[in-house]
mmCIF file of C-alpha atoms in Angstrom:
data_model
loop_
_atom_site.group_PDB
_atom_site.id
_atom_site.type_symbol
_atom_site.label_atom_id
_atom_site.label_comp_id
_atom_site.label_asym_id
_atom_site.label_seq_id
_atom_site.Cartn_x
_atom_site.Cartn_y
_atom_site.Cartn_z
ATOM 1 C CA MET A 139 -14.930 -26.784 -1.794
ATOM 2 C CA VAL A 140 -14.933 -22.805 -1.656
ATOM 3 C CA GLU A 141 -13.992 -21.392 -4.862
ATOM 4 C CA ARG A 142 -10.877 -19.076 -5.062
ATOM 5 C CA VAL A 143 -11.043 -15.209 -5.315
ATOM 6 C CA GLY A 144 -9.339 -13.746 -8.355
ATOM 7 C CA ILE A 145 -8.301 -10.344 -9.224
ATOM 8 C CA VAL A 146 -9.511 -9.745 -12.882
ATOM 9 C CA ALA A 147 -8.566 -6.147 -13.539
ATOM 10 C CA ALA A 148 -6.314 -3.324 -11.883
ATOM 11 C CA GLY A 149 -6.130 0.357 -12.885
ATOM 12 C CA GLN A 150 -4.474 3.351 -11.524
ATOM 13 C CA THR A 151 -4.109 7.026 -12.189
ATOM 14 C CA LYS A 152 -0.812 8.686 -12.807
ATOM 15 C CA TYR A 153 0.088 10.062 -9.418
ATOM 16 C CA HIS A 154 0.406 13.798 -9.142
ATOM 17 C CA PRO A 155 1.144 16.391 -6.633
ATOM 18 C CA ASP A 156 -1.900 18.622 -7.463
ATOM 19 C CA ARG A 157 -4.976 17.195 -9.320
ATOM 20 C CA SER A 158 -7.137 20.355 -8.518
ATOM 21 C CA ASP A 159 -8.464 19.841 -12.171
ATOM 22 C CA VAL A 160 -10.841 17.202 -11.085
ATOM 23 C CA ASN A 161 -13.038 16.426 -7.970
ATOM 24 C CA GLU A 162 -12.973 13.214 -5.970
ATOM 25 C CA GLU A 163 -15.328 11.226 -7.895
ATOM 26 C CA GLU A 164 -13.833 12.158 -11.312
ATOM 27 C CA LEU A 165 -10.542 11.095 -9.921
ATOM 28 C CA ALA A 166 -11.680 7.984 -8.588
ATOM 29 C CA TYR A 167 -13.461 7.354 -12.042
ATOM 30 C CA GLU A 168 -10.182 7.590 -13.927
ATOM 31 C CA ALA A 169 -9.254 4.436 -12.243
ATOM 32 C CA ILE A 170 -12.627 2.693 -12.421
ATOM 33 C CA LYS A 171 -13.001 3.282 -16.127
ATOM 34 C CA GLN A 172 -9.717 1.337 -16.837
ATOM 35 C CA VAL A 173 -11.082 -1.911 -14.852
ATOM 36 C CA LEU A 174 -14.519 -1.657 -16.490
ATOM 37 C CA GLU A 175 -13.087 -1.409 -19.920
ATOM 38 C CA ALA A 176 -10.473 -4.223 -19.379
ATOM 39 C CA THR A 177 -13.350 -6.481 -18.326
ATOM 40 C CA GLY A 178 -15.983 -5.411 -20.595
ATOM 41 C CA LEU A 179 -18.208 -4.841 -17.557
ATOM 42 C CA ASN A 180 -20.817 -1.992 -16.785
ATOM 43 C CA LEU A 181 -21.554 -0.888 -13.459
ATOM 44 C CA SER A 182 -24.802 -2.452 -13.553
ATOM 45 C CA ASP A 183 -22.812 -5.903 -13.725
ATOM 46 C CA ILE A 184 -21.178 -5.207 -10.369
ATOM 47 C CA ASP A 185 -22.728 -7.003 -7.561
ATOM 48 C CA SER A 186 -21.114 -4.812 -4.698
ATOM 49 C CA ALA A 187 -18.719 -2.148 -4.434
ATOM 50 C CA VAL A 188 -16.127 -1.211 -1.681
ATOM 51 C CA SER A 189 -14.786 2.344 -1.555
ATOM 52 C CA CYS A 190 -11.634 3.444 0.600
ATOM 53 C CA SER A 191 -11.567 7.301 1.395
ATOM 54 C CA GLN A 192 -10.881 9.418 4.636
ATOM 55 C CA ASP A 193 -13.404 12.035 5.633
ATOM 56 C CA PHE A 194 -10.602 14.489 6.890
ATOM 57 C CA TRP A 195 -8.981 14.344 3.583
ATOM 58 C CA ASP A 196 -12.070 14.591 1.409
ATOM 59 C CA GLY A 197 -13.196 17.593 3.742
ATOM 60 C CA ARG A 198 -16.619 16.100 4.569
ATOM 61 C CA THR A 199 -18.093 13.336 6.901
ATOM 62 C CA ILE A 200 -19.427 10.124 5.251
ATOM 63 C CA SER A 201 -16.984 10.741 2.570
ATOM 64 C CA ASP A 202 -17.886 7.712 0.416
ATOM 65 C CA MET A 203 -21.108 9.843 -0.468
ATOM 66 C CA ASN A 204 -18.778 11.619 -3.065
ATOM 67 C CA VAL A 205 -18.383 8.374 -5.282
ATOM 68 C CA GLN A 206 -21.598 6.571 -4.739
ATOM 69 C CA HIS A 207 -22.603 7.280 -8.441
ATOM 70 C CA VAL A 208 -19.400 6.087 -9.991
ATOM 71 C CA VAL A 209 -19.168 2.873 -8.123
ATOM 72 C CA GLY A 210 -22.579 1.833 -9.148
ATOM 73 C CA ALA A 211 -24.062 2.054 -5.554
ATOM 74 C CA HIS A 212 -27.475 3.555 -6.599
ATOM 75 C CA LEU A 213 -30.070 1.001 -5.244
ATOM 76 C CA GLY A 214 -27.104 -1.323 -5.008
ATOM 77 C CA HIS A 215 -24.681 -2.526 -2.201
ATOM 78 C CA GLU A 216 -21.531 -0.393 -1.023
ATOM 79 C CA ASP A 217 -19.200 -0.573 1.910
ATOM 80 C CA LYS A 218 -16.776 2.165 3.046
ATOM 81 C CA VAL A 219 -13.421 1.453 4.396
ATOM 82 C CA ALA A 220 -11.403 4.228 6.185
ATOM 83 C CA GLU A 221 -7.909 2.735 6.240
ATOM 84 C CA ASP A 222 -5.258 1.837 3.666
ATOM 85 C CA GLY A 223 -6.638 0.692 0.164
ATOM 86 C CA ILE A 224 -5.418 -2.911 0.720
ATOM 87 C CA ASN A 225 -7.975 -3.386 3.498
ATOM 88 C CA ALA A 226 -10.834 -2.573 1.007
ATOM 89 C CA VAL A 227 -9.604 -5.529 -1.224
ATOM 90 C CA TYR A 228 -9.423 -7.608 1.832
ATOM 91 C CA LEU A 229 -13.051 -6.761 2.548
ATOM 92 C CA ALA A 230 -14.093 -7.339 -1.082
ATOM 93 C CA MET A 231 -12.477 -10.691 -0.978
ATOM 94 C CA GLY A 232 -14.715 -11.367 2.154
ATOM 95 C CA HIS A 233 -17.830 -10.336 0.125
ATOM 96 C CA ILE A 234 -17.094 -13.093 -2.394
ATOM 97 C CA LEU A 235 -16.174 -15.652 0.096
ATOM 98 C CA SER A 236 -19.595 -15.102 1.739
ATOM 99 C CA GLY A 237 -21.278 -16.513 -1.218
ATOM 100 C CA HIS A 238 -23.403 -13.295 -1.594
ATOM 101 C CA HIS A 239 -21.516 -11.614 -4.419
ATOM 102 C CA ASP A 240 -19.665 -12.690 -7.383
ATOM 103 C CA VAL A 241 -18.086 -9.607 -8.801
ATOM 104 C CA VAL A 242 -16.890 -6.660 -6.476
ATOM 105 C CA LEU A 243 -15.408 -3.426 -7.616
ATOM 106 C CA VAL A 244 -13.078 -1.886 -5.185
ATOM 107 C CA VAL A 245 -11.631 1.919 -5.589
ATOM 108 C CA THR A 246 -9.628 4.035 -3.344
ATOM 109 C CA HIS A 247 -8.820 7.885 -3.754
ATOM 110 C CA MET A 248 -7.155 10.578 -2.024
ATOM 111 C CA LYS A 249 -6.115 14.229 -2.814
ATOM 112 C CA GLU A 250 -3.405 15.112 -0.481
ATOM 113 C CA SER A 251 -2.843 18.484 -1.832
ATOM 114 C CA GLN A 252 -6.163 19.647 -0.622
ATOM 115 C CA GLY A 253 -5.481 19.277 3.071
ATOM 116 C CA GLU A 254 -3.073 20.030 5.745
ATOM 117 C CA LYS A 255 -1.145 16.867 6.263
ATOM 118 C CA SER A 256 0.299 17.546 9.805
ATOM 119 C CA LEU A 257 -3.004 18.723 11.034
ATOM 120 C CA ILE A 258 -4.781 15.844 9.759
ATOM 121 C CA GLU A 259 -2.494 13.523 10.934
ATOM 122 C CA ASN A 260 -2.474 15.013 14.517
ATOM 123 C CA ALA A 261 -6.176 13.921 14.862
ATOM 124 C CA ALA A 262 -5.235 10.260 14.611
ATOM 125 C CA PHE A 263 -3.613 10.754 18.080
ATOM 126 C CA ASP A 264 -5.304 10.551 21.457
ATOM 127 C CA PRO A 265 -7.073 13.659 21.984
ATOM 128 C CA VAL A 266 -6.287 14.133 25.676
ATOM 129 C CA LEU A 267 -2.386 12.842 26.114
ATOM 130 C CA MET A 268 -1.069 13.096 22.710
ATOM 131 C CA ARG A 269 -2.774 15.465 20.394
ATOM 132 C CA PRO A 270 -1.828 18.480 22.383
ATOM 133 C CA LEU A 271 1.732 17.617 21.735
ATOM 134 C CA GLY A 272 1.471 18.557 18.163
ATOM 135 C CA LEU A 273 2.625 15.119 17.046
ATOM 136 C CA ASP A 274 2.099 14.089 13.430
ATOM 137 C CA PHE A 275 3.078 10.933 11.415
ATOM 138 C CA LEU A 276 6.246 12.480 10.532
ATOM 139 C CA ALA A 277 7.260 13.181 14.265
ATOM 140 C CA ALA A 278 6.196 9.724 15.418
ATOM 141 C CA ALA A 279 8.249 8.187 12.501
ATOM 142 C CA ALA A 280 11.250 10.102 13.414
ATOM 143 C CA LEU A 281 11.042 8.535 16.937
ATOM 144 C CA GLN A 282 10.549 5.024 15.238
ATOM 145 C CA ALA A 283 13.513 5.574 13.040
ATOM 146 C CA LYS A 284 15.882 6.752 15.690
ATOM 147 C CA ARG A 285 14.878 3.842 18.067
ATOM 148 C CA TYR A 286 15.207 1.269 15.160
ATOM 149 C CA MET A 287 18.726 2.610 14.208
ATOM 150 C CA TYR A 288 19.845 2.763 17.635
ATOM 151 C CA LYS A 289 18.616 -0.718 18.660
ATOM 152 C CA TYR A 290 19.860 -2.428 15.492
ATOM 153 C CA GLY A 291 22.771 -0.525 14.286
ATOM 154 C CA ILE A 292 20.797 0.524 11.040
ATOM 155 C CA THR A 293 22.672 3.506 9.446
ATOM 156 C CA ALA A 294 21.502 6.612 7.559
ATOM 157 C CA GLU A 295 23.229 5.379 4.547
ATOM 158 C CA GLN A 296 21.257 2.077 4.453
ATOM 159 C CA CYS A 297 18.000 4.086 4.685
ATOM 160 C CA ALA A 298 18.984 6.428 1.873
ATOM 161 C CA LYS A 299 20.020 3.262 -0.367
ATOM 162 C CA VAL A 300 16.199 2.524 -0.126
ATOM 163 C CA ALA A 301 15.181 6.148 -1.551
ATOM 164 C CA VAL A 302 17.835 5.718 -4.119
ATOM 165 C CA LYS A 303 16.671 2.209 -5.158
ATOM 166 C CA ASN A 304 13.039 2.958 -5.298
ATOM 167 C CA ARG A 305 13.284 6.418 -7.079
ATOM 168 C CA SER A 306 15.383 4.570 -9.672
ATOM 169 C CA ASN A 307 12.912 1.954 -10.174
ATOM 170 C CA ALA A 308 10.300 4.401 -10.612
ATOM 171 C CA ARG A 309 12.018 5.538 -13.874
ATOM 172 C CA ASN A 310 10.324 2.349 -15.366
ATOM 173 C CA ASN A 311 6.770 3.148 -13.965
ATOM 174 C CA PRO A 312 4.625 5.341 -16.085
ATOM 175 C CA PHE A 313 2.393 5.955 -13.145
ATOM 176 C CA ALA A 314 5.192 7.224 -10.825
ATOM 177 C CA GLN A 315 5.029 10.747 -9.492
ATOM 178 C CA GLU A 316 8.701 11.281 -8.830
ATOM 179 C CA PRO A 317 11.117 8.993 -10.663
ATOM 180 C CA MET A 318 14.711 10.273 -9.921
ATOM 181 C CA ASP A 319 18.269 9.900 -10.525
ATOM 182 C CA ILE A 320 19.752 10.471 -7.133
ATOM 183 C CA THR A 321 22.632 9.265 -4.981
ATOM 184 C CA VAL A 322 23.074 8.281 -1.313
ATOM 185 C CA GLU A 323 24.912 11.745 -0.927
ATOM 186 C CA ASP A 324 21.911 13.365 -2.357
ATOM 187 C CA VAL A 325 19.655 11.993 0.200
ATOM 188 C CA LEU A 326 22.158 12.592 3.128
ATOM 189 C CA GLY A 327 22.378 16.102 1.905
ATOM 190 C CA SER A 328 18.603 16.959 1.722
ATOM 191 C CA LYS A 329 16.847 18.921 4.054
ATOM 192 C CA ILE A 330 16.037 17.378 7.762
ATOM 193 C CA LEU A 331 12.574 17.279 8.437
ATOM 194 C CA ALA A 332 12.619 15.666 11.553
ATOM 195 C CA TYR A 333 15.915 13.837 12.629
ATOM 196 C CA PRO A 334 16.800 11.472 11.299
ATOM 197 C CA ILE A 335 14.501 11.533 8.685
ATOM 198 C CA ARG A 336 15.419 13.902 5.540
ATOM 199 C CA LEU A 337 13.346 15.305 2.567
ATOM 200 C CA LEU A 338 14.550 12.593 0.245
ATOM 201 C CA ASP A 339 13.752 9.942 2.886
ATOM 202 C CA THR A 340 10.019 10.675 2.607
ATOM 203 C CA LYS A 341 7.091 10.272 0.018
ATOM 204 C CA PRO A 342 5.864 13.447 -1.652
ATOM 205 C CA ILE A 343 2.345 14.937 -1.316
ATOM 206 C CA SER A 344 0.383 12.957 -3.759
ATOM 207 C CA ASP A 345 -3.097 12.921 -5.410
ATOM 208 C CA GLY A 346 -4.324 9.696 -7.285
ATOM 209 C CA ALA A 347 -6.691 6.754 -7.381
ATOM 210 C CA CYS A 348 -6.668 2.942 -7.856
ATOM 211 C CA ALA A 349 -9.196 0.222 -8.705
ATOM 212 C CA VAL A 350 -9.462 -3.363 -8.814
ATOM 213 C CA ILE A 351 -12.172 -5.963 -9.666
ATOM 214 C CA LEU A 352 -12.448 -9.247 -7.945
ATOM 215 C CA ALA A 353 -14.555 -12.183 -8.868
ATOM 216 C CA ARG A 354 -15.249 -15.797 -7.652
ATOM 217 C CA GLU A 355 -13.254 -18.176 -9.401
ATOM 218 C CA GLU A 356 -15.773 -19.458 -12.178
ATOM 219 C CA LYS A 357 -16.558 -15.936 -12.925
ATOM 220 C CA ALA A 358 -13.006 -14.821 -12.878
ATOM 221 C CA LYS A 359 -11.870 -17.262 -15.473
ATOM 222 C CA LYS A 360 -14.588 -15.918 -17.780
ATOM 223 C CA LEU A 361 -13.684 -12.393 -17.349
ATOM 224 C CA THR A 362 -9.897 -12.557 -18.111
ATOM 225 C CA PRO A 363 -7.545 -15.223 -19.371
ATOM 226 C CA LYS A 364 -5.088 -14.162 -16.684
ATOM 227 C CA PRO A 365 -6.749 -13.857 -13.324
ATOM 228 C CA VAL A 366 -4.599 -13.347 -10.187
ATOM 229 C CA TRP A 367 -5.492 -15.393 -7.203
ATOM 230 C CA ILE A 368 -5.484 -14.187 -3.624
ATOM 231 C CA SER A 369 -3.873 -17.141 -1.841
ATOM 232 C CA GLY A 370 -3.415 -15.648 1.551
ATOM 233 C CA ALA A 371 -4.453 -12.366 3.391
ATOM 234 C CA SER A 372 -4.412 -11.033 6.976
ATOM 235 C CA ASN A 373 -4.256 -7.996 8.846
ATOM 236 C CA CYS A 374 -3.493 -6.898 12.459
ATOM 237 C CA TYR A 375 -3.700 -3.915 14.777
ATOM 238 C CA GLU A 376 -1.027 -2.799 16.951
ATOM 239 C CA THR A 377 -1.522 -0.878 20.369
ATOM 240 C CA HIS A 378 -2.448 2.944 19.759
ATOM 241 C CA TYR A 379 -0.080 4.437 22.365
ATOM 242 C CA LEU A 380 3.556 4.881 21.088
ATOM 243 C CA GLY A 381 5.075 4.245 24.548
ATOM 244 C CA ASP A 382 3.216 0.997 24.948
ATOM 245 C CA ARG A 383 5.451 -0.797 22.248
ATOM 246 C CA ASP A 384 8.886 -1.028 21.225
ATOM 247 C CA LEU A 385 8.943 1.059 18.010
ATOM 248 C CA ALA A 386 12.032 -0.870 16.816
ATOM 249 C CA ASP A 387 9.773 -4.019 16.243
ATOM 250 C CA CYS A 388 6.520 -4.502 14.274
ATOM 251 C CA ASP A 389 4.626 -7.247 16.128
ATOM 252 C CA ALA A 390 1.489 -6.518 14.240
ATOM 253 C CA LEU A 391 3.133 -7.201 10.907
ATOM 254 C CA VAL A 392 4.805 -10.317 12.172
ATOM 255 C CA LYS A 393 1.305 -11.662 13.143
ATOM 256 C CA ALA A 394 -0.290 -10.600 9.912
ATOM 257 C CA ALA A 395 2.315 -11.948 7.634
ATOM 258 C CA LYS A 396 2.216 -15.219 9.538
ATOM 259 C CA LYS A 397 -1.582 -15.899 9.086
ATOM 260 C CA ALA A 398 -1.394 -14.739 5.487
ATOM 261 C CA TYR A 399 1.587 -17.179 4.773
ATOM 262 C CA ASN A 400 -0.207 -20.130 6.533
ATOM 263 C CA MET A 401 -3.123 -19.557 4.084
ATOM 264 C CA ALA A 402 -0.823 -19.538 1.106
ATOM 265 C CA GLY A 403 1.404 -22.290 2.177
ATOM 266 C CA ILE A 404 4.403 -19.981 2.395
ATOM 267 C CA LYS A 405 7.284 -21.340 4.906
ATOM 268 C CA ASN A 406 10.174 -19.438 3.379
ATOM 269 C CA PRO A 407 8.988 -16.028 2.022
ATOM 270 C CA LEU A 408 12.322 -15.125 0.442
ATOM 271 C CA ARG A 409 12.695 -18.311 -1.205
ATOM 272 C CA GLN A 410 9.066 -19.013 -2.334
ATOM 273 C CA MET A 411 7.926 -15.538 -3.402
ATOM 274 C CA ASP A 412 9.276 -13.712 -6.491
ATOM 275 C CA VAL A 413 8.455 -9.995 -5.887
ATOM 276 C CA ALA A 414 7.309 -7.837 -3.097
ATOM 277 C CA GLU A 415 5.595 -4.440 -3.002
ATOM 278 C CA ILE A 416 5.703 -2.937 0.242
ATOM 279 C CA SER A 417 4.222 0.319 1.579
ATOM 280 C CA GLY A 418 6.633 2.485 3.163
ATOM 281 C CA GLU A 419 6.007 6.542 3.586
ATOM 282 C CA TYR A 420 9.758 6.848 5.005
ATOM 283 C CA SER A 421 12.888 5.018 3.779
ATOM 284 C CA TYR A 422 13.658 3.336 7.085
ATOM 285 C CA GLN A 423 10.271 1.496 7.002
ATOM 286 C CA GLU A 424 11.125 -0.669 3.974
ATOM 287 C CA LEU A 425 13.916 -2.193 6.071
ATOM 288 C CA LEU A 426 11.841 -2.554 9.157
ATOM 289 C CA TRP A 427 8.646 -3.893 7.259
ATOM 290 C CA MET A 428 10.931 -6.404 5.521
ATOM 291 C CA GLU A 429 12.080 -7.738 8.872
ATOM 292 C CA GLY A 430 8.444 -8.094 10.020
ATOM 293 C CA LEU A 431 7.560 -9.753 6.732
ATOM 294 C CA GLY A 432 10.249 -12.563 7.591
ATOM 295 C CA PHE A 433 12.453 -11.821 4.738
ATOM 296 C CA CYS A 434 15.378 -11.598 7.211
ATOM 297 C CA GLY A 435 15.720 -11.287 11.070
ATOM 298 C CA CYS A 436 15.412 -8.560 13.203
ATOM 299 C CA GLY A 437 17.992 -5.785 12.568
ATOM 300 C CA GLU A 438 19.023 -7.335 9.168
ATOM 301 C CA GLY A 439 16.954 -5.536 6.796
ATOM 302 C CA GLY A 440 20.112 -3.133 5.959
ATOM 303 C CA LYS A 441 22.274 -6.111 5.380
ATOM 304 C CA LEU A 442 19.642 -7.678 2.984
ATOM 305 C CA LEU A 443 19.616 -4.539 1.161
ATOM 306 C CA ASP A 444 23.477 -4.208 1.176
ATOM 307 C CA ALA A 445 23.575 -7.699 -0.348
ATOM 308 C CA GLY A 446 21.573 -6.621 -3.367
ATOM 309 C CA ALA A 447 18.794 -8.952 -2.716
ATOM 310 C CA THR A 448 15.982 -6.248 -3.039
ATOM 311 C CA LYS A 449 17.119 -4.625 -6.179
ATOM 312 C CA MET A 450 15.889 -5.571 -9.656
ATOM 313 C CA GLY A 451 17.435 -8.727 -10.488
ATOM 314 C CA GLY A 452 18.077 -9.817 -7.036
ATOM 315 C CA LYS A 453 16.734 -12.693 -4.914
ATOM 316 C CA MET A 454 13.622 -10.694 -3.781
ATOM 317 C CA PRO A 455 12.950 -7.532 -5.806
ATOM 318 C CA VAL A 456 11.180 -5.057 -3.599
ATOM 319 C CA ASN A 457 9.175 -2.205 -5.039
ATOM 320 C CA PRO A 458 9.952 -2.489 -8.640
ATOM 321 C CA SER A 459 7.288 0.177 -9.314
ATOM 322 C CA GLY A 460 9.095 2.676 -6.941
ATOM 323 C CA GLY A 461 6.786 2.136 -4.124
ATOM 324 C CA MET A 462 5.272 5.134 -1.996
ATOM 325 C CA LEU A 463 8.394 6.935 -2.041
ATOM 326 C CA ALA A 464 8.031 7.589 -5.700
ATOM 327 C CA GLY A 465 4.607 8.939 -4.923
ATOM 328 C CA ASN A 466 1.424 7.488 -3.815
ATOM 329 C CA PRO A 467 -1.173 9.111 -1.379
ATOM 330 C CA ASN A 468 -1.742 7.445 2.105
ATOM 331 C CA GLY A 469 -4.678 5.299 1.981
ATOM 332 C CA VAL A 470 -4.250 4.523 -1.625
ATOM 333 C CA GLY A 471 -0.553 3.157 -1.464
ATOM 334 C CA GLY A 472 -1.804 -0.494 -0.440
ATOM 335 C CA MET A 473 -4.093 -0.814 -3.102
ATOM 336 C CA THR A 474 -1.512 0.356 -5.430
ATOM 337 C CA ARG A 475 0.921 -2.412 -4.140
ATOM 338 C CA VAL A 476 -1.920 -4.944 -4.969
ATOM 339 C CA ALA A 477 -2.374 -3.423 -8.484
ATOM 340 C CA GLU A 478 1.473 -3.551 -9.059
ATOM 341 C CA ALA A 479 1.724 -7.012 -7.870
ATOM 342 C CA VAL A 480 -1.208 -8.037 -10.300
ATOM 343 C CA LEU A 481 0.741 -6.478 -13.255
ATOM 344 C CA GLN A 482 3.895 -8.425 -12.214
ATOM 345 C CA LEU A 483 1.907 -11.768 -12.055
ATOM 346 C CA ARG A 484 0.261 -11.102 -15.403
ATOM 347 C CA GLY A 485 3.542 -10.168 -17.195
ATOM 348 C CA GLU A 486 2.446 -6.680 -17.854
ATOM 349 C CA ALA A 487 4.664 -4.745 -15.859
ATOM 350 C CA GLY A 488 6.706 -3.368 -18.721
ATOM 351 C CA ASP A 489 10.206 -2.232 -18.054
ATOM 352 C CA ARG A 490 9.803 -3.021 -14.380
ATOM 353 C CA GLN A 491 8.785 -6.501 -14.877
ATOM 354 C CA VAL A 492 10.443 -9.178 -12.785
ATOM 355 C CA PRO A 493 11.140 -11.988 -15.142
ATOM 356 C CA GLY A 494 8.897 -15.219 -14.501
ATOM 357 C CA ALA A 495 7.168 -13.920 -11.398
ATOM 358 C CA ARG A 496 4.533 -16.369 -10.060
ATOM 359 C CA VAL A 497 4.179 -15.278 -6.471
ATOM 360 C CA ALA A 498 4.011 -11.897 -5.081
ATOM 361 C CA LEU A 499 3.348 -10.095 -1.857
ATOM 362 C CA ALA A 500 1.485 -6.750 -1.543
ATOM 363 C CA HIS A 501 1.525 -4.848 1.816
ATOM 364 C CA GLY A 502 -0.218 -1.997 3.258
ATOM 365 C CA VAL A 503 -0.149 0.103 6.404
ATOM 366 C CA THR A 504 -2.464 2.377 8.285
ATOM 367 C CA GLY A 505 -1.750 4.730 11.173
ATOM 368 C CA ILE A 506 1.031 5.980 13.444
ATOM 369 C CA CYS A 507 4.216 4.101 13.094
ATOM 370 C CA GLY A 508 2.583 1.131 11.429
ATOM 371 C CA GLN A 509 -0.172 0.596 13.825
ATOM 372 C CA HIS A 510 -2.107 -1.516 11.344
ATOM 373 C CA GLN A 511 -0.612 -3.942 8.920
ATOM 374 C CA CYS A 512 -1.984 -5.775 6.218
ATOM 375 C CA VAL A 513 -0.417 -8.554 3.929
ATOM 376 C CA MET A 514 -1.718 -10.126 0.765
ATOM 377 C CA VAL A 515 -0.191 -13.132 -0.949
ATOM 378 C CA LEU A 516 -1.024 -13.334 -4.762
ATOM 379 C CA SER A 517 -0.301 -15.947 -7.478
ATOM 380 C CA ASN A 518 -0.894 -16.712 -10.901
ATOM 381 C CA LYS A 519 -1.630 -20.404 -10.681
#
């Protein structure tokens, strides 16, 4: 019988609009130090490391070279992921299931403050047909938001409620960058960035890092009295060209979720899971991704929100941490969702704790309009 893979520690920095006081490796080590101290491990005790970073954001090729010495990769093993950080956790799980490694350190970092977001994101588009149009993730998201709202009758007010809920939740999260008391009227009255997306519908520019340590079951039980088990995980890519898919749907997320749920024995996610941490750079995405995750039917994300199911105390609290809207860098956000789910399942989430949480979902997304989706189901039993 294959041993389970457990997360034995999770750490994250305070997310901030400008961490020019540190370089990338110093920022990453702030999170790494937390997980080493929590487990009593040294870097020499780590069998393998997985880092997650983006060359464009770090301003150099082979950007993992920045962090080699702080992940213990000298004369050791290290892999680099250039997507969302949840995929680095996914890869680390594979390292352990392969039987080659017992303990794996995972870290992701990004300093969005040191790059020009629009120009960097433009490089993700096809260089011949799409990049010359000047598209970035915001412009593409505006197309998706408009299509989603038109097809299913989602309202700007429902999207605004997501922003209000998440920034309110963030008031209980010491790591959050932008906890706020705002109203739906505040969101709808904020500056339009790309119709229908407004300033308060979006996450802020953010710098930060997150780290976790994974271990095989026998080792995990020795490293912590409260391991969190990865009971299901999957990811899936969508087609690159925006015109080749209906942006109001998220087929890649549907497929990833089904595979992760099958692994974890989840048949009714809204009933069987206690809390969800969902990545969304824009408010409408939380509604759309909830549909893809099977919390409700297509076009019913707004109704689920209006019914109060996703608020603290609801049937399925979504983003008790405040989510990405409260401030996480792209590339870090998915691993932050994992770290927050771990805190929930260990009963260590403080004022944002969902009472009695036993099963949690963590979700990460990479690319244009949710091109790549990753879903992870975690449990404490």
